[in-house]
XYZ file of C-alpha atoms in Angstrom:
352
model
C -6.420 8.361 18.619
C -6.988 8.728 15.033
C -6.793 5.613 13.251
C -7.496 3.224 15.682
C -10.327 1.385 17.109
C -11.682 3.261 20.412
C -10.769 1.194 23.401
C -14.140 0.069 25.101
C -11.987 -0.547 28.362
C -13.607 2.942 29.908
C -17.156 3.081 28.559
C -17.868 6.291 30.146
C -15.632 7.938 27.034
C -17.703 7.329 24.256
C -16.108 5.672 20.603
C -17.347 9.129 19.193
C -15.068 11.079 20.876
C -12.124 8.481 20.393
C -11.970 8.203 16.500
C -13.816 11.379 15.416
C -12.954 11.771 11.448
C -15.415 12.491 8.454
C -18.776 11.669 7.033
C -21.309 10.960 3.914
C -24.051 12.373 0.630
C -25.897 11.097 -2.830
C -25.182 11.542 -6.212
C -26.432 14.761 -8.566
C -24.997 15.434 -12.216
C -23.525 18.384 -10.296
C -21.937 17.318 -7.652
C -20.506 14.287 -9.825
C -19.431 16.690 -12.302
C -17.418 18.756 -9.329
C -15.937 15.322 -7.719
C -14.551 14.013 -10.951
C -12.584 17.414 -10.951
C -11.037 16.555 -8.089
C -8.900 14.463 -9.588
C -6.665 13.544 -6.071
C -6.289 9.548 -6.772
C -8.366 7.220 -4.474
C -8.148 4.217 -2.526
C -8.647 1.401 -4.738
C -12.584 0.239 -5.108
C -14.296 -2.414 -2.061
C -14.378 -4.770 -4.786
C -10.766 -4.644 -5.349
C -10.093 -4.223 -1.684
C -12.158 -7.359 -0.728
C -11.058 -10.769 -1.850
C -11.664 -13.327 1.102
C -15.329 -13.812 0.044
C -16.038 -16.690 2.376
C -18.609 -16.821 4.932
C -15.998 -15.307 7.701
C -16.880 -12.074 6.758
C -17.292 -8.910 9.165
C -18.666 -5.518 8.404
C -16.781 -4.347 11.390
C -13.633 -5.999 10.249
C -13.770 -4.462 6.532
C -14.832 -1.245 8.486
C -11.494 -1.159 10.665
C -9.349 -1.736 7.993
C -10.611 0.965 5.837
C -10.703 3.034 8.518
C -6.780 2.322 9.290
C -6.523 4.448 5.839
C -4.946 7.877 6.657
C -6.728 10.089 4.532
C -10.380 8.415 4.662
C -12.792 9.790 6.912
C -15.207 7.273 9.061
C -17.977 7.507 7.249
C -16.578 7.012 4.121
C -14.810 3.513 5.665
C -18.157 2.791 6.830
C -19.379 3.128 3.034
C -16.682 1.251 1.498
C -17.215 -1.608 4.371
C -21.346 -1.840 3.160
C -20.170 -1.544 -0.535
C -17.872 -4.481 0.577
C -20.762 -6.383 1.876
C -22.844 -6.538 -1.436
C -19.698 -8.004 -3.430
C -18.997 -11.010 -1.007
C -22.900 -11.891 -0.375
C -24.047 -14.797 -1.414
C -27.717 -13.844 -1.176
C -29.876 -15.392 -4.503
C -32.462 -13.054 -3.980
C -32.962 -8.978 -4.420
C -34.484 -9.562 -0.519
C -32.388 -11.487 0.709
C -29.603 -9.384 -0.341
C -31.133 -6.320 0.896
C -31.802 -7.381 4.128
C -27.897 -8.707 4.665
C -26.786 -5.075 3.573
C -29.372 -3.227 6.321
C -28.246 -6.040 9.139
C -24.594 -4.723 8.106
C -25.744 -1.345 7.863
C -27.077 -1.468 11.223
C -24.176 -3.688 12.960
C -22.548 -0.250 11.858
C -24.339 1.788 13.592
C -24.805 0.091 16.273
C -20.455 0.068 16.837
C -20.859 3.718 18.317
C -24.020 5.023 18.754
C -23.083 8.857 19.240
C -21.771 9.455 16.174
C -23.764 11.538 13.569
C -21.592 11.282 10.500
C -21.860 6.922 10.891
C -25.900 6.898 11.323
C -26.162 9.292 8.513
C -23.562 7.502 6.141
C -24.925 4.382 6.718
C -28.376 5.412 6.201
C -27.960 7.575 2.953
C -25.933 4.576 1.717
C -28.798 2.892 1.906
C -31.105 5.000 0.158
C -28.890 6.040 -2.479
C -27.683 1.709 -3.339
C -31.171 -0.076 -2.588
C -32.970 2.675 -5.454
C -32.374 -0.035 -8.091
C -35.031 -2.302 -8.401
C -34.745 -5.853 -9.456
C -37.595 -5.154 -11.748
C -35.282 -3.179 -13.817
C -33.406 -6.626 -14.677
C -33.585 -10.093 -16.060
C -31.947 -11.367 -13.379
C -30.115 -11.009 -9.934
C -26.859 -10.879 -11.036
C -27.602 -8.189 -13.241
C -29.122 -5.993 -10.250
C -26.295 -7.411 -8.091
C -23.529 -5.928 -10.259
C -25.529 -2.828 -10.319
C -25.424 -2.249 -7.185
C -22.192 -2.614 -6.682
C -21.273 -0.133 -9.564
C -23.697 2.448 -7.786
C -21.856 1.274 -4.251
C -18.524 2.175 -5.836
C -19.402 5.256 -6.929
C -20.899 6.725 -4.106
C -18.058 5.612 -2.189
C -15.757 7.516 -4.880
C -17.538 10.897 -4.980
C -17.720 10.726 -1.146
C -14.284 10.630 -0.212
C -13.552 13.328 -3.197
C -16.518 15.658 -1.440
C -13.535 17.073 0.983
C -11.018 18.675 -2.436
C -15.027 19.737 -3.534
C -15.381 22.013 -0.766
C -11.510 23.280 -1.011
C -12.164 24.734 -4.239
C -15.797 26.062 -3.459
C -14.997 28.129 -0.454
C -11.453 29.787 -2.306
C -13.748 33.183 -3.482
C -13.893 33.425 0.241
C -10.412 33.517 1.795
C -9.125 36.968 1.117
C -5.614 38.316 1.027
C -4.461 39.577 4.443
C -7.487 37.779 6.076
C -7.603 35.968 9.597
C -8.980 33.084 10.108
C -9.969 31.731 13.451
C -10.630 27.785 13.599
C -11.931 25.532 16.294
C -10.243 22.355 16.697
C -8.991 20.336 14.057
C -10.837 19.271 10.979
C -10.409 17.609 7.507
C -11.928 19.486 5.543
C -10.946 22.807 6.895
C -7.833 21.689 6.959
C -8.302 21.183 2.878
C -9.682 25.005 2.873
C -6.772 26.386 3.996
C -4.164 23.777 2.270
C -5.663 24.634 -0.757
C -5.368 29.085 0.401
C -1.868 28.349 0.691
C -1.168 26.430 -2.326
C -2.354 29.494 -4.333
C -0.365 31.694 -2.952
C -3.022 33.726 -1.029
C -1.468 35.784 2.177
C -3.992 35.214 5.276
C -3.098 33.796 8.966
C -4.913 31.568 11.421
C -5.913 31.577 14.977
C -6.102 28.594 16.242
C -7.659 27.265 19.453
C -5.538 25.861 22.439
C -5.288 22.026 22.536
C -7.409 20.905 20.195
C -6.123 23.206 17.575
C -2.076 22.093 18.114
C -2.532 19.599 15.427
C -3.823 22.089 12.931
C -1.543 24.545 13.788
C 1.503 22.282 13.712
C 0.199 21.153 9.660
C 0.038 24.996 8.604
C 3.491 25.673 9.901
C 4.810 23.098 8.015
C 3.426 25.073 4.926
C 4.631 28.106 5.909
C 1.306 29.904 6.810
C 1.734 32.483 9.889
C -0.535 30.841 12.715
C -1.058 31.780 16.398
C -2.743 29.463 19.316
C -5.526 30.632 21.500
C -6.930 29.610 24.621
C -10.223 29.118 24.563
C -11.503 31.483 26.997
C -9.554 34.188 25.032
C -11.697 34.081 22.038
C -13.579 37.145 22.978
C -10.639 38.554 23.354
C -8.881 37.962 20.103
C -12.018 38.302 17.916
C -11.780 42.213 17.328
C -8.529 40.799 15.038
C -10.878 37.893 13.499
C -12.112 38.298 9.590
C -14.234 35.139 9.708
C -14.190 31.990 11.922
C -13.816 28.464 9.478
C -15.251 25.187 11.744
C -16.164 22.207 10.604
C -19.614 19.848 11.790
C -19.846 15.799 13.319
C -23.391 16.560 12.013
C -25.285 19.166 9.562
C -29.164 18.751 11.390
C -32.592 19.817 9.842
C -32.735 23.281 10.904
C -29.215 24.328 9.115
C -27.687 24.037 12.245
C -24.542 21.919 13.294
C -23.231 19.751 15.983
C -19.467 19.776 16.459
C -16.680 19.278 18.966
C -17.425 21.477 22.436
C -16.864 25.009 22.098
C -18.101 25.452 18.655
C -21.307 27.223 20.358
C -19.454 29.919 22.275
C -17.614 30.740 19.567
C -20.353 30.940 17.220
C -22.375 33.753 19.858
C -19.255 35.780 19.798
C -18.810 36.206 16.235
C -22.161 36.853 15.704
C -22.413 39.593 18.244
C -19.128 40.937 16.876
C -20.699 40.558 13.117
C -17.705 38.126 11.829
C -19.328 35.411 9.754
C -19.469 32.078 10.603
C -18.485 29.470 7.987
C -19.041 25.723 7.764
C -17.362 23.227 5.828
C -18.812 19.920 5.949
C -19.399 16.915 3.561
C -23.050 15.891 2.673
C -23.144 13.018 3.725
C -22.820 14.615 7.765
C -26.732 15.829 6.671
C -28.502 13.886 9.449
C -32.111 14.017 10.125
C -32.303 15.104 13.843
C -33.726 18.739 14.853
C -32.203 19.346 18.346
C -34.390 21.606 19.873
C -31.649 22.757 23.155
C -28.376 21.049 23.978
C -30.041 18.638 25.705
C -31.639 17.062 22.923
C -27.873 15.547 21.861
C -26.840 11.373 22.205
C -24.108 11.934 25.140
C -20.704 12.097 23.728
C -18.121 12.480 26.388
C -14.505 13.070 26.684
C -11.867 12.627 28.871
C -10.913 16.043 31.080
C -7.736 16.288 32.381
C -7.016 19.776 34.586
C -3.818 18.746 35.449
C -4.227 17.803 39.593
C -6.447 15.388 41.236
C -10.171 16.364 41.608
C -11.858 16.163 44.666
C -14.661 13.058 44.161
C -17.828 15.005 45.415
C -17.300 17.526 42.479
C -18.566 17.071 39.149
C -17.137 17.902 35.766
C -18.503 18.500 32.473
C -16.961 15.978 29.512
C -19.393 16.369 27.262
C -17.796 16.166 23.950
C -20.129 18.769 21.371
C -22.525 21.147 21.378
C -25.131 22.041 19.101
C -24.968 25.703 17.072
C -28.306 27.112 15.912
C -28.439 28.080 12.413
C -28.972 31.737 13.336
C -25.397 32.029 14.069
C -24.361 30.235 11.147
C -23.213 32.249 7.965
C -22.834 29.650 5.442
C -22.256 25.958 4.770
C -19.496 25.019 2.564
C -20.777 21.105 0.835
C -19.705 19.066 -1.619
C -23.740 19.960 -2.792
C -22.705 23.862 -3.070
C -22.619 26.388 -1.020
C -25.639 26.904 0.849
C -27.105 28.981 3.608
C -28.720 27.591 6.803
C -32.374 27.788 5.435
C -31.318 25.386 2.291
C -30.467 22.861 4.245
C -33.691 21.369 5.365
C -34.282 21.148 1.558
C -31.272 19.864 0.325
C -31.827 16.804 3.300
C -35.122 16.339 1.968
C -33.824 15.724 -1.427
C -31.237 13.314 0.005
C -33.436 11.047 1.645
C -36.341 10.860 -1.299
């Protein structure tokens, strides 16, 4: 359902579950440094995008169409839809500007409450734009068109966080190596484009429905790939080098929330002493400590076993599960490559 706006015609299958893509970070003379060497060409800029500046304007509307973009992941529409919103205000005022870009911001959020990578976009958005003061100016246009320069920006290094990570994890993907992967993600996806486009020799294990799309993509570049039910992971992971996943969320205590599965997986591997890799944008850093599974938003899913179900039994659709970091190896971000224990750091330096 990628690419299209969840349908709320069955609420009991949440919009997080629907449209899940990518998500969000703030600026360093690092990590710009990296993103302007990713030189992959980007969409063009919200200003350019936006041109109808009358008062018809919807945050959800810019948000859909940027989200309609193949390669752009949700929370990087959702930043190019607020960056959107400060180029056709027509606030006079620092305030009242700032309070039109949190109503947007939160109009945002409020579209589908379960997912991580939105909340924490929108919110580091936020922090990262509003740090200019209208002190620092004469006047408001001045601090408008700043702004929207810093807007543009952090849009630009955000979408070029995912060819970041591609060439940070590289020193990690050996020759002859197997890979197992959960599901299908972006950036992991990147990872293993980018293996294959230097000629490295390694082969993936994918898992059974939700890892057809990835496995159909590295076919098509040649790279040897094999699809594995679920329940046989135990099984399979005596052939396993490493496992590659990806995160809906990066939380306060290094740990991750991702698509169902991710958990089980994760307990294997570590019992079987495989390392467990991560490769997620910045701005999925959310500040939430889950302290059990039961600490998630619900998130469900459609389940479809094939025949009809009798009604008086019950089934399990929630959507993701939450991995402690102890069962994490490392974290492959746009901010570097960190271990479980940075992370509560490198979140407090995103949201100063």
């Amino acid at each position: 359902m990628e690419g299209e706006a969840p349908s709320m015609e069955n609420p009991k299958i949440s919009a997080y579950y629907q449209t899940r893509l990518a998500h969000f970070g703030v600026v360093s003379t690092e990590w710009l440094a990296q993103a302007q060497s990713a030189t992959k060409p980007i969409p063009s800029s919200s200003t350019d995008a936006y041109t109808d500046k009358d008062a018809n304007f919807s945050v959800i509307d810019e948000f859909n169409r940027w989200r309609n973009h193949p390669d752009l992941a949700e929370a990087v529409a959702a930043i190019r839809a607020l960056a959107a919103v400060i180029s056709s205000s027509k606030a006079s005022t620092m305030m009242q500007l700032e309070i039109e870009l949190k109503n947007a911001s939160d109009t945002l959020k409020a579209w589908d409450t379960t997912s991580i990578s939105l909340t924490a976009a929108s919110d580091l958005f936020m922090r990262y734009v509003t740090r200019t003061s209208a002190l620092e100016f004469e006047d408001f246009n001045s601090a408008k068109a700043r702004l929207i320069e810093r807007a543009d920006k952090f849009g630009e290094i955000s979408y070029k966080a995912r060819k970041v990570i591609g060439m940070l994890s590289q020193d990690f993907i050996f020759d002859g190596c197997t890979i197992l992967v959960h599901g299908f993600s972006r950036v992991v996806f990147e990872v293993l484009k980018l293996a294959a486009h230097n000629k490295k020799r390694f082969r993936v294990f994918c898992t059974d429905r939700t890892g057809l799309r990835l496995s159909n993509e590295l076919a098509k570049l040649d790279v040897p790939v094999k699809l594995v039910i679920d329940s046989a992971v135990a099984y399979t992971m005596d052939d396993v080098d490493m496992v590659f996943v990806g995160a809906d969320g990066v939380v306060e205590s290094g740990g991750i929330i991702n698509m169902m599965g991710t958990y089980q997986i994760a307990l294997v591997a570590k019992s079987m002493n495989k390392p467990v890799y991560v490769a997620a944008e910045s701005y999925k850093f959310a500040r939430h400590y889950p302290l059990d599974q039961k600490d998630l938003a619900p998130a469900l899913r459609p389940v479809d076993f094939g025949v009809p179900i009798p009604s008086k039994v019950e089934v399990e659709c929630s959507a993701r599960d939450y991995t402690p970091p102890q069962y994490l190896t490392l974290l492959f971000t746009d901010l570097g490559v960190l271990t479980p224990s940075v992370v509560s750091d490198e979140l407090i330096q995103l949201y100063l």
